[in-house]
Short mmCIF file of C-alpha atoms in Angstrom, two decimals:
data_model
loop_
_atom_site.label_atom_id
_atom_site.label_comp_id
_atom_site.label_asym_id
_atom_site.label_seq_id
_atom_site.Cartn_x
_atom_site.Cartn_y
_atom_site.Cartn_z
CA MET A 1 -6.69 -12.65 -1.01
CA LEU A 2 -8.60 -9.44 -0.63
CA ASN A 3 -11.72 -8.15 -1.62
CA LEU A 4 -12.64 -4.44 -2.77
CA ASN A 5 -15.87 -4.10 -1.24
CA SER A 6 -18.43 -1.67 -2.41
CA SER A 7 -21.60 -1.32 -0.22
CA ASP A 8 -20.02 -3.27 2.80
CA SER A 9 -17.31 -1.07 3.00
CA ASN A 10 -19.40 2.06 3.98
CA SER A 11 -19.84 3.23 7.34
CA ASN A 12 -23.41 2.19 7.44
CA SER A 13 -22.57 -1.57 7.64
CA LEU A 14 -19.99 -1.54 10.07
CA SER A 15 -20.47 -2.18 13.57
CA ASP A 16 -18.59 -1.91 16.62
CA PRO A 17 -16.14 -3.47 17.59
CA VAL A 18 -14.00 -3.19 14.07
CA SER A 19 -11.30 -5.32 13.06
CA LEU A 20 -8.19 -3.82 11.16
CA ASN A 21 -5.67 -5.63 9.37
CA VAL A 22 -2.91 -3.30 9.16
CA GLY A 23 0.04 -4.82 7.40
CA GLY A 24 -0.55 -7.87 9.25
CA GLU A 25 -0.78 -6.63 12.74
CA ILE A 26 -4.62 -7.10 13.98
CA TYR A 27 -6.30 -4.46 15.62
CA THR A 28 -9.70 -3.98 17.19
CA THR A 29 -11.03 -1.11 17.69
CA THR A 30 -14.24 1.35 17.46
CA LEU A 31 -15.74 3.55 14.91
CA ASP A 32 -15.90 6.46 17.31
CA THR A 33 -12.01 5.90 17.75
CA LEU A 34 -11.61 5.69 13.79
CA THR A 35 -13.32 8.93 12.98
CA ARG A 36 -11.91 11.07 15.95
CA TYR A 37 -10.96 13.68 13.31
CA ARG A 38 -13.30 13.26 10.38
CA ASP A 39 -11.06 15.52 8.16
CA SER A 40 -8.35 13.04 8.45
CA MET A 41 -8.14 9.64 5.98
CA LEU A 42 -9.00 7.08 8.66
CA GLY A 43 -12.40 9.81 9.11
CA ALA A 44 -12.99 9.50 5.46
CA MET A 45 -12.31 5.76 5.05
CA PHE A 46 -14.98 4.88 7.81
CA THR A 47 -17.61 7.32 7.22
CA GLY A 48 -17.63 5.85 3.65
CA GLN A 49 -16.14 8.72 1.77
CA ILE A 50 -13.07 6.14 0.52
CA SER A 51 -13.89 2.45 -0.33
CA THR A 52 -12.05 -0.29 2.01
CA LEU A 53 -10.37 -3.71 1.23
CA ARG A 54 -11.05 -6.78 3.60
CA ASP A 55 -8.87 -9.82 4.00
CA LYS A 56 -10.08 -13.15 3.65
CA ARG A 57 -11.37 -13.16 7.56
CA GLY A 58 -13.30 -10.07 6.99
CA ASN A 59 -10.73 -7.68 8.55
CA ILE A 60 -10.59 -3.89 7.32
CA PHE A 61 -7.10 -4.14 5.29
CA ILE A 62 -4.56 -1.07 5.27
CA ASP A 63 -1.57 -1.66 3.59
CA ARG A 64 0.51 0.61 6.13
CA ASP A 65 3.24 -0.31 8.77
CA GLY A 66 1.04 -2.36 11.20
CA LYS A 67 3.80 -1.83 14.34
CA ILE A 68 3.95 1.83 14.06
CA PHE A 69 0.03 2.13 13.62
CA ARG A 70 -0.23 1.27 17.16
CA TYR A 71 0.87 4.48 18.38
CA ILE A 72 -1.54 6.30 16.27
CA LEU A 73 -4.49 4.18 17.52
CA ASN A 74 -3.27 5.24 20.84
CA PHE A 75 -3.31 8.47 20.12
CA LEU A 76 -6.78 8.49 18.67
CA ARG A 77 -7.97 6.90 21.89
CA SER A 78 -6.12 9.08 24.37
CA SER A 79 -5.31 12.33 22.57
CA SER A 80 -1.79 12.09 23.93
CA LEU A 81 1.54 10.20 22.29
CA ASP A 82 2.64 7.81 24.53
CA LEU A 83 5.91 6.64 23.12
CA PRO A 84 8.47 4.12 25.14
CA ASP A 85 11.96 5.41 26.03
CA GLY A 86 14.52 5.28 23.22
CA PHE A 87 11.54 5.28 20.38
CA SER A 88 13.73 5.26 17.45
CA GLU A 89 11.11 5.35 14.63
CA MET A 90 10.19 9.03 14.96
CA ARG A 91 10.73 9.47 11.06
CA LEU A 92 8.60 6.51 10.23
CA LEU A 93 5.51 7.72 13.01
CA ARG A 94 5.85 11.24 11.16
CA ARG A 95 5.60 9.90 7.76
CA GLU A 96 2.85 7.37 8.67
CA ALA A 97 0.73 10.23 10.56
CA ASP A 98 1.54 12.47 7.28
CA PHE A 99 -0.18 9.27 5.13
CA PHE A 100 -3.23 9.31 7.33
CA GLN A 101 -3.41 13.13 7.66
CA ILE A 102 -4.13 13.35 11.21
CA ARG A 103 -3.25 17.05 11.80
CA PRO A 104 -3.58 16.67 15.45
CA LEU A 105 -0.97 14.07 15.78
CA LEU A 106 1.44 15.79 13.49
CA ASP A 107 1.24 18.74 15.79
CA GLU A 108 1.78 16.69 18.77
CA ILE A 109 4.66 14.85 17.15
CA GLN A 110 6.23 18.45 16.53
CA ARG A 111 6.07 19.48 20.24
CA HIS A 112 7.46 15.99 21.02
CA VAL A 113 10.38 16.25 19.05
CA GLU A 114 10.87 20.09 20.52
CA ALA A 115 10.31 19.31 23.87
CA GLY A 116 12.61 16.20 23.72
CA ALA A 117 15.47 17.85 21.62
CA LEU A 118 18.60 16.37 22.57
CA SER A 119 19.92 19.10 23.79
CA LEU A 120 17.56 19.26 26.27
CA ARG A 121 16.57 15.69 26.89
CA ASP A 122 19.47 14.06 28.57
CA ALA A 123 22.47 15.37 27.18
CA PRO A 124 25.84 14.93 29.36
CA ARG A 125 28.51 17.68 30.15
CA ARG A 126 30.87 15.92 28.53
CA ALA A 127 30.38 13.29 25.33
CA LEU A 128 32.99 11.48 23.33
CA LEU A 129 32.12 10.65 19.47
CA LEU A 130 34.56 8.63 17.56
CA VAL A 131 33.73 7.55 13.97
CA HIS A 132 36.39 5.71 11.92
CA VAL A 133 35.31 5.11 7.93
CA ASP A 134 36.64 2.69 5.23
CA CYS A 135 36.10 2.15 1.95
CA GLN A 136 36.71 -0.79 0.00
CA VAL A 137 36.34 -1.58 -3.68
CA ARG A 138 35.83 -4.92 -5.29
CA VAL A 139 35.58 -6.04 -8.93
CA LEU A 140 32.04 -7.49 -9.83
CA HIS A 141 31.53 -10.16 -12.51
CA PHE A 142 27.71 -10.58 -13.57
CA ASN A 143 26.44 -11.82 -16.53
CA LEU A 144 24.20 -9.32 -18.58
CA ARG A 145 21.27 -10.74 -20.49
CA ARG A 146 21.27 -9.89 -24.01
CA ALA A 147 18.83 -12.05 -25.51
CA PRO A 148 17.16 -15.25 -24.13
CA GLU A 149 20.04 -17.46 -24.96
CA ASN A 150 22.75 -14.51 -25.16
CA TYR A 151 24.76 -13.37 -22.15
CA GLU A 152 27.53 -11.14 -21.81
CA LEU A 153 30.03 -11.24 -18.94
CA ARG A 154 30.52 -7.77 -17.58
CA THR A 155 32.70 -6.34 -14.87
CA CYS A 156 32.31 -3.21 -12.48
CA SER A 157 33.87 -1.52 -9.37
CA VAL A 158 31.74 -1.65 -6.58
CA HIS A 159 32.74 0.59 -3.35
CA ILE A 160 31.77 -0.92 0.01
CA LEU A 161 31.28 1.88 2.49
CA THR A 162 31.67 1.11 6.09
CA ALA A 163 31.19 3.88 9.21
CA GLU A 164 31.94 2.39 12.50
CA ILE A 165 30.36 4.78 15.42
CA PHE A 166 31.04 5.27 19.24
CA CYS A 167 29.51 7.30 20.97
CA THR A 168 29.26 7.69 25.22
CA TRP A 169 25.83 9.65 24.68
CA ARG A 170 23.52 6.98 23.88
CA THR A 171 20.84 9.27 22.63
CA PHE A 172 22.64 10.73 19.86
CA LEU A 173 23.28 7.42 17.98
CA VAL A 174 19.20 7.18 18.68
CA LEU A 175 19.36 10.44 16.57
CA LEU A 176 21.83 8.80 13.80
CA CYS A 177 19.26 6.03 13.31
CA GLU A 178 16.47 8.09 12.45
CA ARG A 179 18.79 10.46 10.34
CA PHE A 180 19.99 7.40 8.50
CA SER A 181 18.01 4.68 6.69
CA TYR A 182 19.35 1.76 5.01
CA ARG A 183 17.29 1.37 1.19
CA THR A 184 16.54 -2.41 0.39
CA THR A 185 13.55 -4.15 -1.74
CA GLN A 186 11.49 -4.02 0.81
CA GLY A 187 11.75 0.02 1.33
CA LEU A 188 13.34 1.76 3.88
CA THR A 189 14.72 0.33 7.12
CA SER A 190 16.46 2.17 10.53
CA PRO A 191 19.82 0.74 11.10
CA LEU A 192 20.32 -0.35 14.52
CA PRO A 193 22.84 -0.22 17.27
CA SER A 194 25.29 -2.73 17.66
CA ASP A 195 24.57 -3.49 21.00
CA ARG A 196 22.00 -3.80 23.88
CA ARG A 197 23.79 -0.47 25.44
CA TYR A 198 23.42 1.47 22.15
CA ASN A 199 26.87 3.03 22.30
CA ARG A 200 27.92 1.61 19.01
CA LEU A 201 26.69 1.77 15.62
CA LYS A 202 27.93 0.35 12.40
CA LEU A 203 26.82 1.24 9.08
CA GLU A 204 27.50 -0.61 5.78
CA TRP A 205 26.29 0.17 2.66
CA VAL A 206 26.87 -0.04 -1.36
CA PRO A 207 26.33 2.61 -3.78
CA ARG A 208 25.10 1.08 -6.95
CA PRO A 209 27.53 2.21 -9.90
CA ASP A 210 25.41 3.30 -13.21
CA GLU A 211 27.10 0.22 -15.01
CA LEU A 212 25.36 -2.17 -12.59
CA PRO A 213 21.98 -3.30 -13.28
CA GLN A 214 19.11 -2.91 -10.55
CA ASP A 215 18.51 -6.61 -10.78
CA GLN A 216 22.14 -7.50 -10.11
CA TYR A 217 22.63 -5.20 -7.68
CA GLU A 218 19.54 -7.09 -5.47
CA LYS A 219 20.55 -10.23 -6.31
CA GLN A 220 23.95 -9.39 -4.22
CA ARG A 221 21.78 -8.15 -1.78
CA TYR A 222 23.43 -4.58 -1.34
CA ARG A 223 21.90 -1.81 0.26
CA GLY A 224 22.14 1.62 -0.09
CA LEU A 225 21.95 4.43 2.84
CA VAL A 226 19.64 7.70 2.45
CA ILE A 227 19.56 10.78 4.69
CA SER A 228 16.12 10.53 6.08
CA ASP A 229 13.93 13.90 5.17
CA SER A 230 10.15 14.11 6.29
CA TRP A 231 7.49 13.57 3.91
CA ALA A 232 4.97 16.36 3.12
CA THR A 233 1.86 15.01 1.71
CA GLN A 234 -1.43 16.23 -0.18
CA THR A 235 -4.38 14.65 0.07
CA HIS A 236 -7.88 15.08 -1.70
CA PHE A 237 -10.65 13.35 -1.05
CA GLY A 238 -12.77 14.04 -4.08
CA ASP A 239 -14.39 11.55 -5.81
CA LEU A 240 -13.62 9.26 -3.27
CA CYS A 241 -9.89 8.77 -3.92
CA ASP A 242 -7.02 10.28 -2.40
CA ALA A 243 -3.61 11.79 -3.94
CA ILE A 244 -0.68 11.64 -1.87
CA THR A 245 2.83 13.11 -3.42
CA PRO A 246 6.02 13.33 -1.44
CA SER A 247 7.67 16.41 -1.21
CA ARG A 248 11.19 15.27 -1.50
CA SER A 249 12.81 12.35 -1.85
CA PRO A 250 15.40 10.49 0.66
CA CYS A 251 18.86 11.82 -0.29
CA GLU A 252 21.31 9.09 -1.32
CA VAL A 253 24.55 9.09 0.43
CA LYS A 254 26.76 7.87 -2.74
CA ASP A 255 30.21 8.09 -1.29
CA MET A 256 31.80 8.86 2.11
CA HIS A 257 32.25 12.79 1.64
CA ARG A 258 28.40 13.14 1.45
CA PHE A 259 28.08 10.54 4.96
CA LEU A 260 30.83 12.95 6.59
CA GLU A 261 29.29 15.76 5.65
CA GLU A 262 25.97 14.78 7.13
CA LEU A 263 27.52 13.56 10.03
CA LEU A 264 29.34 16.87 10.73
CA THR A 265 25.88 19.00 10.47
CA VAL A 266 24.18 16.59 12.76
CA SER A 267 26.68 16.13 15.54
CA LEU A 268 27.95 19.99 15.04
CA ALA A 269 24.24 20.99 15.74
CA GLU A 270 24.16 18.93 19.01
CA GLY A 271 27.02 20.73 20.68
CA PHE A 272 30.04 18.56 19.40
CA ARG A 273 33.34 19.90 18.40
CA VAL A 274 36.12 18.63 16.11
CA ASP A 275 39.00 17.04 18.20
CA SER A 276 41.05 15.16 15.68
CA VAL A 277 40.96 14.17 12.43
CA THR A 278 43.23 11.38 11.01
CA PRO A 279 45.44 11.44 9.00
CA ASP A 280 45.17 15.17 7.76
CA SER A 281 43.46 17.53 10.40
CA MET A 282 43.19 19.70 7.51
CA ASP A 283 40.93 17.49 5.13
CA VAL A 284 38.13 16.47 7.47
CA LEU A 285 36.03 15.18 4.46
CA ASN A 286 38.54 12.43 3.42
CA CYS A 287 39.47 11.34 7.06
CA HIS A 288 39.82 7.41 8.08
CA THR A 289 39.07 8.31 11.50
CA LEU A 290 37.14 11.50 13.62
CA GLN A 291 37.07 12.12 16.98
CA LEU A 292 34.51 14.69 18.56
CA VAL A 293 33.84 15.94 21.86
CA ARG A 294 30.99 17.84 23.77
#
């Protein structure tokens, strides 16, 4: 159980080391590290400008992504962005850096992205990209509750969309995993390649029809697909509060046309060109199979 602290939450009551519970992950650090950038949200929290929460063990609680926070904490300690090879959560890291308003980290992320651009990083001279897409229509029967004892049987059609992707350039699949996200009841999650060698990626999603209520959609464990955008935030520390407003929401992929449009946008920007389209080479957005070469 979490308790809102008043005087205990101020920096005067904190002493080193500081124990943090960030989304269930426990970290131990120092006040100097947390207040390295005093104009950030962490700086405001640990200089007493914003009240904090504690968990039942006395750890300062921050309701953010705990696994990603380790990279933020490492940056605060060392002023360098040290990411593992094949890191595929850059979008999420950028979002968390936006939330905490750590401007030097945002600048470093931008430099990292530019310096590690796919076209400059490990792009092979030749690469093959194969995409097979499929759409299956199924009839779903569900009960719509009208009153406590009144249920009405309804039906609707759902489109199960599948994209199976093979690419000899493994880093390109990492880019796709950053570009697309699943929308689930737990929030946005990144897809993962289908094998350890990262040469295959399978995406499967179901856009919610207007006639299907949200609770019934979630009951079927369907998930949507969105095109991930960076989030720009504005933070104000007046009156010991903050207001965070996303500039754009992720764009939902409601049909295969939208998916293929985005896939072509990303792949052509990385030097691929369309080699063959099945069944009609003149109608790429209605294709079943798409082959691109680089």
